[in-house]
mmCIF file of C-alpha atoms in Angstrom:
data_model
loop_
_atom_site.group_PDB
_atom_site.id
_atom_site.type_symbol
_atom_site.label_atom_id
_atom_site.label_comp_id
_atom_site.label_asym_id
_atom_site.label_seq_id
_atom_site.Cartn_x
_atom_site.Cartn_y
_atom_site.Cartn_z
ATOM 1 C CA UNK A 1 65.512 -17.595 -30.776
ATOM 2 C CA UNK A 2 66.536 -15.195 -33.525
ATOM 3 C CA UNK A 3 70.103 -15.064 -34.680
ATOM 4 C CA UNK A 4 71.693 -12.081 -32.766
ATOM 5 C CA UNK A 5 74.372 -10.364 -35.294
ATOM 6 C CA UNK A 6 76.784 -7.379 -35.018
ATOM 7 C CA UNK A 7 75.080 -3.816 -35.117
ATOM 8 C CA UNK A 8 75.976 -0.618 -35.868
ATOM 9 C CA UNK A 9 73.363 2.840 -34.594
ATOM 10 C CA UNK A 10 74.366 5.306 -36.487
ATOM 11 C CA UNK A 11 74.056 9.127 -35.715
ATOM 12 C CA UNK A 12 72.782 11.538 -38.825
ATOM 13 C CA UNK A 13 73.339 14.706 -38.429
ATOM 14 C CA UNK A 14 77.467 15.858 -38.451
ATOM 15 C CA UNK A 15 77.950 11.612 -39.301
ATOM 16 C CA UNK A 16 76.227 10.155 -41.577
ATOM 17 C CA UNK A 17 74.980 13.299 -43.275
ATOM 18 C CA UNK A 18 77.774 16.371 -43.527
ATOM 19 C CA UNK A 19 75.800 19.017 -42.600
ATOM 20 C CA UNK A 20 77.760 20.878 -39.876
ATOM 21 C CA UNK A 21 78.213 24.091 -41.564
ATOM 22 C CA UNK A 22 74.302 24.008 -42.426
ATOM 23 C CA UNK A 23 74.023 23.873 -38.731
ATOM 24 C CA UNK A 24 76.529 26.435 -37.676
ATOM 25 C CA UNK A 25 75.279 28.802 -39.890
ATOM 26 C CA UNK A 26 71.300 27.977 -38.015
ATOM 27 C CA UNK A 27 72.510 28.115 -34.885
ATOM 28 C CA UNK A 28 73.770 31.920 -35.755
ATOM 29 C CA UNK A 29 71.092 32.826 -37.555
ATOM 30 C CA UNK A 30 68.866 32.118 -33.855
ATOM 31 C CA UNK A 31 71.959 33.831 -32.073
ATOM 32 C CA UNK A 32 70.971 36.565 -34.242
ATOM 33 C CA UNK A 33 67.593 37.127 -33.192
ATOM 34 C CA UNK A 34 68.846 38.259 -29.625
ATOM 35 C CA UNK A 35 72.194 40.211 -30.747
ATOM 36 C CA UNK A 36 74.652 36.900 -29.459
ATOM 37 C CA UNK A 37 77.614 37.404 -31.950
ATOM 38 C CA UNK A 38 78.294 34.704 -34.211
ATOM 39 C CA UNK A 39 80.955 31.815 -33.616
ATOM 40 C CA UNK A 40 83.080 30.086 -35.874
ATOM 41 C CA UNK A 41 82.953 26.072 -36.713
ATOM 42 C CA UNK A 42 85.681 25.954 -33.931
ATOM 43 C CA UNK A 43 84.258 27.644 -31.243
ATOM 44 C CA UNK A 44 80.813 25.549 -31.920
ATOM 45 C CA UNK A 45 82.821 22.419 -31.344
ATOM 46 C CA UNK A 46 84.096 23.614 -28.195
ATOM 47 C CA UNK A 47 80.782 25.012 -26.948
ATOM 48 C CA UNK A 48 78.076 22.855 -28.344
ATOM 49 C CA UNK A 49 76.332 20.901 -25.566
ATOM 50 C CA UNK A 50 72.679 18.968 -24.764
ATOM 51 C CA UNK A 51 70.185 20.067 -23.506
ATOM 52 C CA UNK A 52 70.373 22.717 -26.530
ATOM 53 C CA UNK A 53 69.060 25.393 -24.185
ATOM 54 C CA UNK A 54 72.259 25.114 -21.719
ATOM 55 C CA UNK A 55 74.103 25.654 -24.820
ATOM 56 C CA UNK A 56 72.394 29.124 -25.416
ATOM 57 C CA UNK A 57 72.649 30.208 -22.223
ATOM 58 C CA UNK A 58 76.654 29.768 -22.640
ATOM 59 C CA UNK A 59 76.502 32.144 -25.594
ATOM 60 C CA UNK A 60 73.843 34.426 -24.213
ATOM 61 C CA UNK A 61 75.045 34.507 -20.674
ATOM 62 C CA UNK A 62 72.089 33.867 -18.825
ATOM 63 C CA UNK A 63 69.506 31.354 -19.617
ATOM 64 C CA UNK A 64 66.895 31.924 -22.650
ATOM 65 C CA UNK A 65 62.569 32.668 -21.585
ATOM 66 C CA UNK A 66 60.756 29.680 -22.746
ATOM 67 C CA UNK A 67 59.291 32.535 -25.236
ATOM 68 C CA UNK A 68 63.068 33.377 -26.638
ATOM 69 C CA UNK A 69 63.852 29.127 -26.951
ATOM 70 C CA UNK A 70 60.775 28.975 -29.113
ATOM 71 C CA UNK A 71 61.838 31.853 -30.914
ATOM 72 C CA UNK A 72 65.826 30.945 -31.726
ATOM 73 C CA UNK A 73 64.241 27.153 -32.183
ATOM 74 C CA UNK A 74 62.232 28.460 -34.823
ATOM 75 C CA UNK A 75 64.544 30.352 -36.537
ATOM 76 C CA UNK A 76 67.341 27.392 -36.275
ATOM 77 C CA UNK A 77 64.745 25.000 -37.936
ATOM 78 C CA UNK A 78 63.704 27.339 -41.060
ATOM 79 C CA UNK A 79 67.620 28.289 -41.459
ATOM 80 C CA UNK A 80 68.189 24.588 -41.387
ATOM 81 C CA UNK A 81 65.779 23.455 -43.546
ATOM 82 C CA UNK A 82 66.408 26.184 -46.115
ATOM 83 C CA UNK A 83 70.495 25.065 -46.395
ATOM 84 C CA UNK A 84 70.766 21.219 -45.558
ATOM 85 C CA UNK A 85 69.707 20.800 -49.128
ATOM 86 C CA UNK A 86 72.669 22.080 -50.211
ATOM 87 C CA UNK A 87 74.344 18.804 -48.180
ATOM 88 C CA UNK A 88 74.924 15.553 -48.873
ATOM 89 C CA UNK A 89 76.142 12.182 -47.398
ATOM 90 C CA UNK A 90 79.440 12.364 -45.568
ATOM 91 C CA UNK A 91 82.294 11.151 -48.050
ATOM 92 C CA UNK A 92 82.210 7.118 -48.490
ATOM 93 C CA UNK A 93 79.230 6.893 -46.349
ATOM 94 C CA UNK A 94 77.506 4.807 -48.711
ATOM 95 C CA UNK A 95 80.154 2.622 -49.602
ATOM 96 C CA UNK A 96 80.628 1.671 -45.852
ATOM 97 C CA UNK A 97 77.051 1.083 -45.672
ATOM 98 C CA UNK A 98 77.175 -1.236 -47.978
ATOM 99 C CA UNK A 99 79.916 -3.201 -47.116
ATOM 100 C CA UNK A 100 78.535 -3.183 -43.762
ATOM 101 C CA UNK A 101 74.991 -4.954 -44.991
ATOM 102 C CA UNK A 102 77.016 -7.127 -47.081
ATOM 103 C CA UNK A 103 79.280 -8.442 -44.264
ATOM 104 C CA UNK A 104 76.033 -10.037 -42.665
ATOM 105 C CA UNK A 105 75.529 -7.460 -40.068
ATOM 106 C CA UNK A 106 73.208 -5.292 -39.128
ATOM 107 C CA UNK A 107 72.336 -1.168 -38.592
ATOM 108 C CA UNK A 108 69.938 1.770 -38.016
ATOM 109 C CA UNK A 109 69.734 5.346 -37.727
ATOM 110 C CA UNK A 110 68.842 7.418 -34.216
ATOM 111 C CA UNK A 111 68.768 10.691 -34.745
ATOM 112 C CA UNK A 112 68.193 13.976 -32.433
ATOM 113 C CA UNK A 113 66.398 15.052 -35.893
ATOM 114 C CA UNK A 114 62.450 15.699 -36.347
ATOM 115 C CA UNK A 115 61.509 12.140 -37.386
ATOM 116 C CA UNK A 116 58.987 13.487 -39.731
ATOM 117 C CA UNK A 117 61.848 15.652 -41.567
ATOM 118 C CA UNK A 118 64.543 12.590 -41.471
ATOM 119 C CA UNK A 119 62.605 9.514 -42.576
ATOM 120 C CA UNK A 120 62.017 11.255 -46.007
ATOM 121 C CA UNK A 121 65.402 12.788 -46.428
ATOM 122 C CA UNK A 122 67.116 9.218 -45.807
ATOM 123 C CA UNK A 123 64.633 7.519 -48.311
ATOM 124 C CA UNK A 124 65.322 10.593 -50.608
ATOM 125 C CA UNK A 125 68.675 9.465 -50.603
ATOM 126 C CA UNK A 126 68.428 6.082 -51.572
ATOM 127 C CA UNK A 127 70.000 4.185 -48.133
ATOM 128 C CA UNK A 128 67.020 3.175 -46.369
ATOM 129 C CA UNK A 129 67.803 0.039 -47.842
ATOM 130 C CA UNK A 130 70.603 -0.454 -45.619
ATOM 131 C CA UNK A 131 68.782 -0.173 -42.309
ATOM 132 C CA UNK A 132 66.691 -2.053 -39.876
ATOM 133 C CA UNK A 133 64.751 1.427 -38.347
ATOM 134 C CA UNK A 134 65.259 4.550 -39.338
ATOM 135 C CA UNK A 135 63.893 6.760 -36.357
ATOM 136 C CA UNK A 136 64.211 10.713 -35.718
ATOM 137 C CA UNK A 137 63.256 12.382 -33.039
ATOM 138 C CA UNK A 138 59.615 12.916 -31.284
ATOM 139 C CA UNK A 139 58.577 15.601 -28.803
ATOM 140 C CA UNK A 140 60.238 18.403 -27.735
ATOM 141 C CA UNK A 141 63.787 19.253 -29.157
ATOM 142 C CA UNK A 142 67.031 20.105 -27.865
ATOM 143 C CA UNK A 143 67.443 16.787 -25.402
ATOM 144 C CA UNK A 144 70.068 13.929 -24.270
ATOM 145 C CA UNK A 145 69.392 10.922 -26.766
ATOM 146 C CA UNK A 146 70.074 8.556 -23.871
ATOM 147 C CA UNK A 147 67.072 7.692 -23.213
ATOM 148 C CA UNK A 148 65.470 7.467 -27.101
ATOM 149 C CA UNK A 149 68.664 5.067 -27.387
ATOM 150 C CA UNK A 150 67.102 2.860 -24.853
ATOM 151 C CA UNK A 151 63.448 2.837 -26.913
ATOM 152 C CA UNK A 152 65.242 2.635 -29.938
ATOM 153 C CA UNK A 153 67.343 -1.000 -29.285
ATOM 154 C CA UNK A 154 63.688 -1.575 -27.382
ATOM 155 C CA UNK A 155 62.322 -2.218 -30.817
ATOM 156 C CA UNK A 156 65.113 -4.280 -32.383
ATOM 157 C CA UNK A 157 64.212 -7.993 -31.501
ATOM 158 C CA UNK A 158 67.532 -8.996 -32.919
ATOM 159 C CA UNK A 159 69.856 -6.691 -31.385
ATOM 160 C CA UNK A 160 71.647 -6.885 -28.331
ATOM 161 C CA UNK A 161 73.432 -3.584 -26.874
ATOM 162 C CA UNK A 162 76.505 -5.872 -26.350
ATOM 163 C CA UNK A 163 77.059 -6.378 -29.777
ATOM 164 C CA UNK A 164 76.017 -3.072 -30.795
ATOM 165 C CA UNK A 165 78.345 0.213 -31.554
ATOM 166 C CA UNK A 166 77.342 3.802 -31.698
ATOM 167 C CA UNK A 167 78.931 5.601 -33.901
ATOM 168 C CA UNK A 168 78.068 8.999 -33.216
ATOM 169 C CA UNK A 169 80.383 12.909 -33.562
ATOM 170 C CA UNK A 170 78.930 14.249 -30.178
ATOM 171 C CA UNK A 171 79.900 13.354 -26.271
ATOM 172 C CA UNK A 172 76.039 12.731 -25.951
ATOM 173 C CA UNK A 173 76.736 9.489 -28.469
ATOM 174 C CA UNK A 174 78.812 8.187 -26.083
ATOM 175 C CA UNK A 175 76.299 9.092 -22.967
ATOM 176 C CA UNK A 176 73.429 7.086 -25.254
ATOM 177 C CA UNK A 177 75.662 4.147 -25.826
ATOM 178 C CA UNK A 178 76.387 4.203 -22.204
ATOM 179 C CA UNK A 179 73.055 4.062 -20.854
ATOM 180 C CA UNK A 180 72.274 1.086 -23.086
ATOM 181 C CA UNK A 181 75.909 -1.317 -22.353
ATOM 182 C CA UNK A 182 77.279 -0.559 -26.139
ATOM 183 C CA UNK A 183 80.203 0.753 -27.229
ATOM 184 C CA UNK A 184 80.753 4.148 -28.617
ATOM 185 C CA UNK A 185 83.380 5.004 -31.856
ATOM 186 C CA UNK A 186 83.049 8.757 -32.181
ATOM 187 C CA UNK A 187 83.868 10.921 -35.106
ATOM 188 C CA UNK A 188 86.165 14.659 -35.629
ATOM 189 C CA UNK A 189 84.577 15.660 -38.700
ATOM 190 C CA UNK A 190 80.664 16.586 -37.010
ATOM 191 C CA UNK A 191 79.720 17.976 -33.512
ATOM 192 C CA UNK A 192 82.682 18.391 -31.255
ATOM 193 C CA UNK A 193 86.235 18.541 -30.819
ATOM 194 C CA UNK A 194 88.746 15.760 -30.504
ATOM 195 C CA UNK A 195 89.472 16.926 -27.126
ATOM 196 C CA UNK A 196 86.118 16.584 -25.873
ATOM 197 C CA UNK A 197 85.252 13.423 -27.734
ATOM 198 C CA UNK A 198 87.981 11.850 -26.052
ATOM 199 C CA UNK A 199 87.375 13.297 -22.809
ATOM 200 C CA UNK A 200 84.262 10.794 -22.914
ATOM 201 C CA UNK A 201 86.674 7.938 -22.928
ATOM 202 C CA UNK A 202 85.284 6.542 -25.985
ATOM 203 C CA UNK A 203 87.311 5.758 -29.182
ATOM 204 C CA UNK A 204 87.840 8.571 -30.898
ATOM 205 C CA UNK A 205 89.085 8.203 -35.250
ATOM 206 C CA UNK A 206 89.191 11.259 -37.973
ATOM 207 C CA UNK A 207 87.226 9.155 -40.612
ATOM 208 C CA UNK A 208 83.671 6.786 -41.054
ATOM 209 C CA UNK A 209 85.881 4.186 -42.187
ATOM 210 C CA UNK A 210 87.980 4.159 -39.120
ATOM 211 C CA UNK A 211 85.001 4.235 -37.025
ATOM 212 C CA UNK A 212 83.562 1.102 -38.928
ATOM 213 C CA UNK A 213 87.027 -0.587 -38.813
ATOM 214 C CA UNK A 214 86.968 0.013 -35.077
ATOM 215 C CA UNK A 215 83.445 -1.908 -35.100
ATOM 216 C CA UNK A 216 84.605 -4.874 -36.953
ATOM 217 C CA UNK A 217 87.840 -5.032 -34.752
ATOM 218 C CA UNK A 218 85.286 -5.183 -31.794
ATOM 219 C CA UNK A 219 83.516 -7.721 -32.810
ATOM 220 C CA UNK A 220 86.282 -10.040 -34.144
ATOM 221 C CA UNK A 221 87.535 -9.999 -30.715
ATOM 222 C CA UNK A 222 84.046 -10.433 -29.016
#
């Protein structure tokens, strides 16, 4: 029976890789398209929710045609693409990595990302090293990650959900660690507010390294 060690998932976008203004500024761009005003980093945390298309119909006040979702996806995706290259790996990311691997544990990446867009970008990087599976997401955008979290420890043979943290800087982190029995640690500096982070009930720190002290404390006390 293989050795089952401590495990980190890590989120990518707004975690491991610091790309929220890229995303604001996408998400306005599509707002654009249909005359929504734009909103601020702020009001994004606030207002940001999954499915992606109940998050647009908060801003547009009625619920986007399957036609206009295509549309404002679209647009998101090409805004995206055209100013994540500007960003870069959230500050001591690597470092933690690292130090993770060399501890004798264990991670991966699930991300609400095209897999076809994030398995290069990671590599591109130089940390795929550091992971297990690297996986992005398939099929239609704009879901809950519960259930690719389920898939997704599926495929680990090693890893147990009990000995596994998410560390994630949206609620829905804390809804995928949930549906699997692992803990959540999420993060201020991506997705949402601290208010609505911690209205999850899941540990809530400012920094990656608190969130991978918080996984080490876990797992020292079992």
């Amino acid at each position: 029976m293989p050795t089952i060690t401590p495990h980190i998932v890590w989120d990518w976008n707004g975690t491991l890789f610091h790309d929220t203004e890229a995303v604001v500024g996408a998400t306005n761009a599509a707002f654009a398209e249909f005359g929504v005003a734009p909103i601020t980093l702020e009001q994004y945390r606030e207002l940001y929710c999954v499915p992606i298309p109940r998050f647009y119909e908060r801003m547009m006040g009625r619920a986007p045609t399957s036609a206009e979702w295509e549309v404002m996806d679209g647009v998101f995706h090409r805004y995206y693409g055209e100013h994540s290259t500007r960003c870069g790996l959230a500050e001591g990311a690597e470092t933690l990595l690292t130090g993770w691997q060399q501890a004798g544990h264990s991670q991966s990446i699930l991300s609400m990302y095209g897999h076809e867009e994030l398995v290069p970008l990671v590599r591109g990087l130089g940390i795929d090293r550091h992971f297990l599976r690297v996986e992005g997401r398939t099929g239609t955008a704009g879901g809950s990650k519960a259930e690719h979290m389920v898939r997704h420890l599926g495929a680990l043979d090693a890893v147990r959900a009990e000995s596994t943290v998410v560390i994630g800087d949206a609620a829905d982190d804390a809804v995928a660690a949930h549906a699997v029995g692992a803990r959540a640690v999420l993060y201020t500096g991506g997705t949402h507010s601290r208010g609505r982070l911690e209205a999850t009930g899941a540990v809530v720190v400012d920094t990656l390294a608190e969130a991978v002290e918080v996984a080490h404390g876990a797992f020292e006390q079992g």
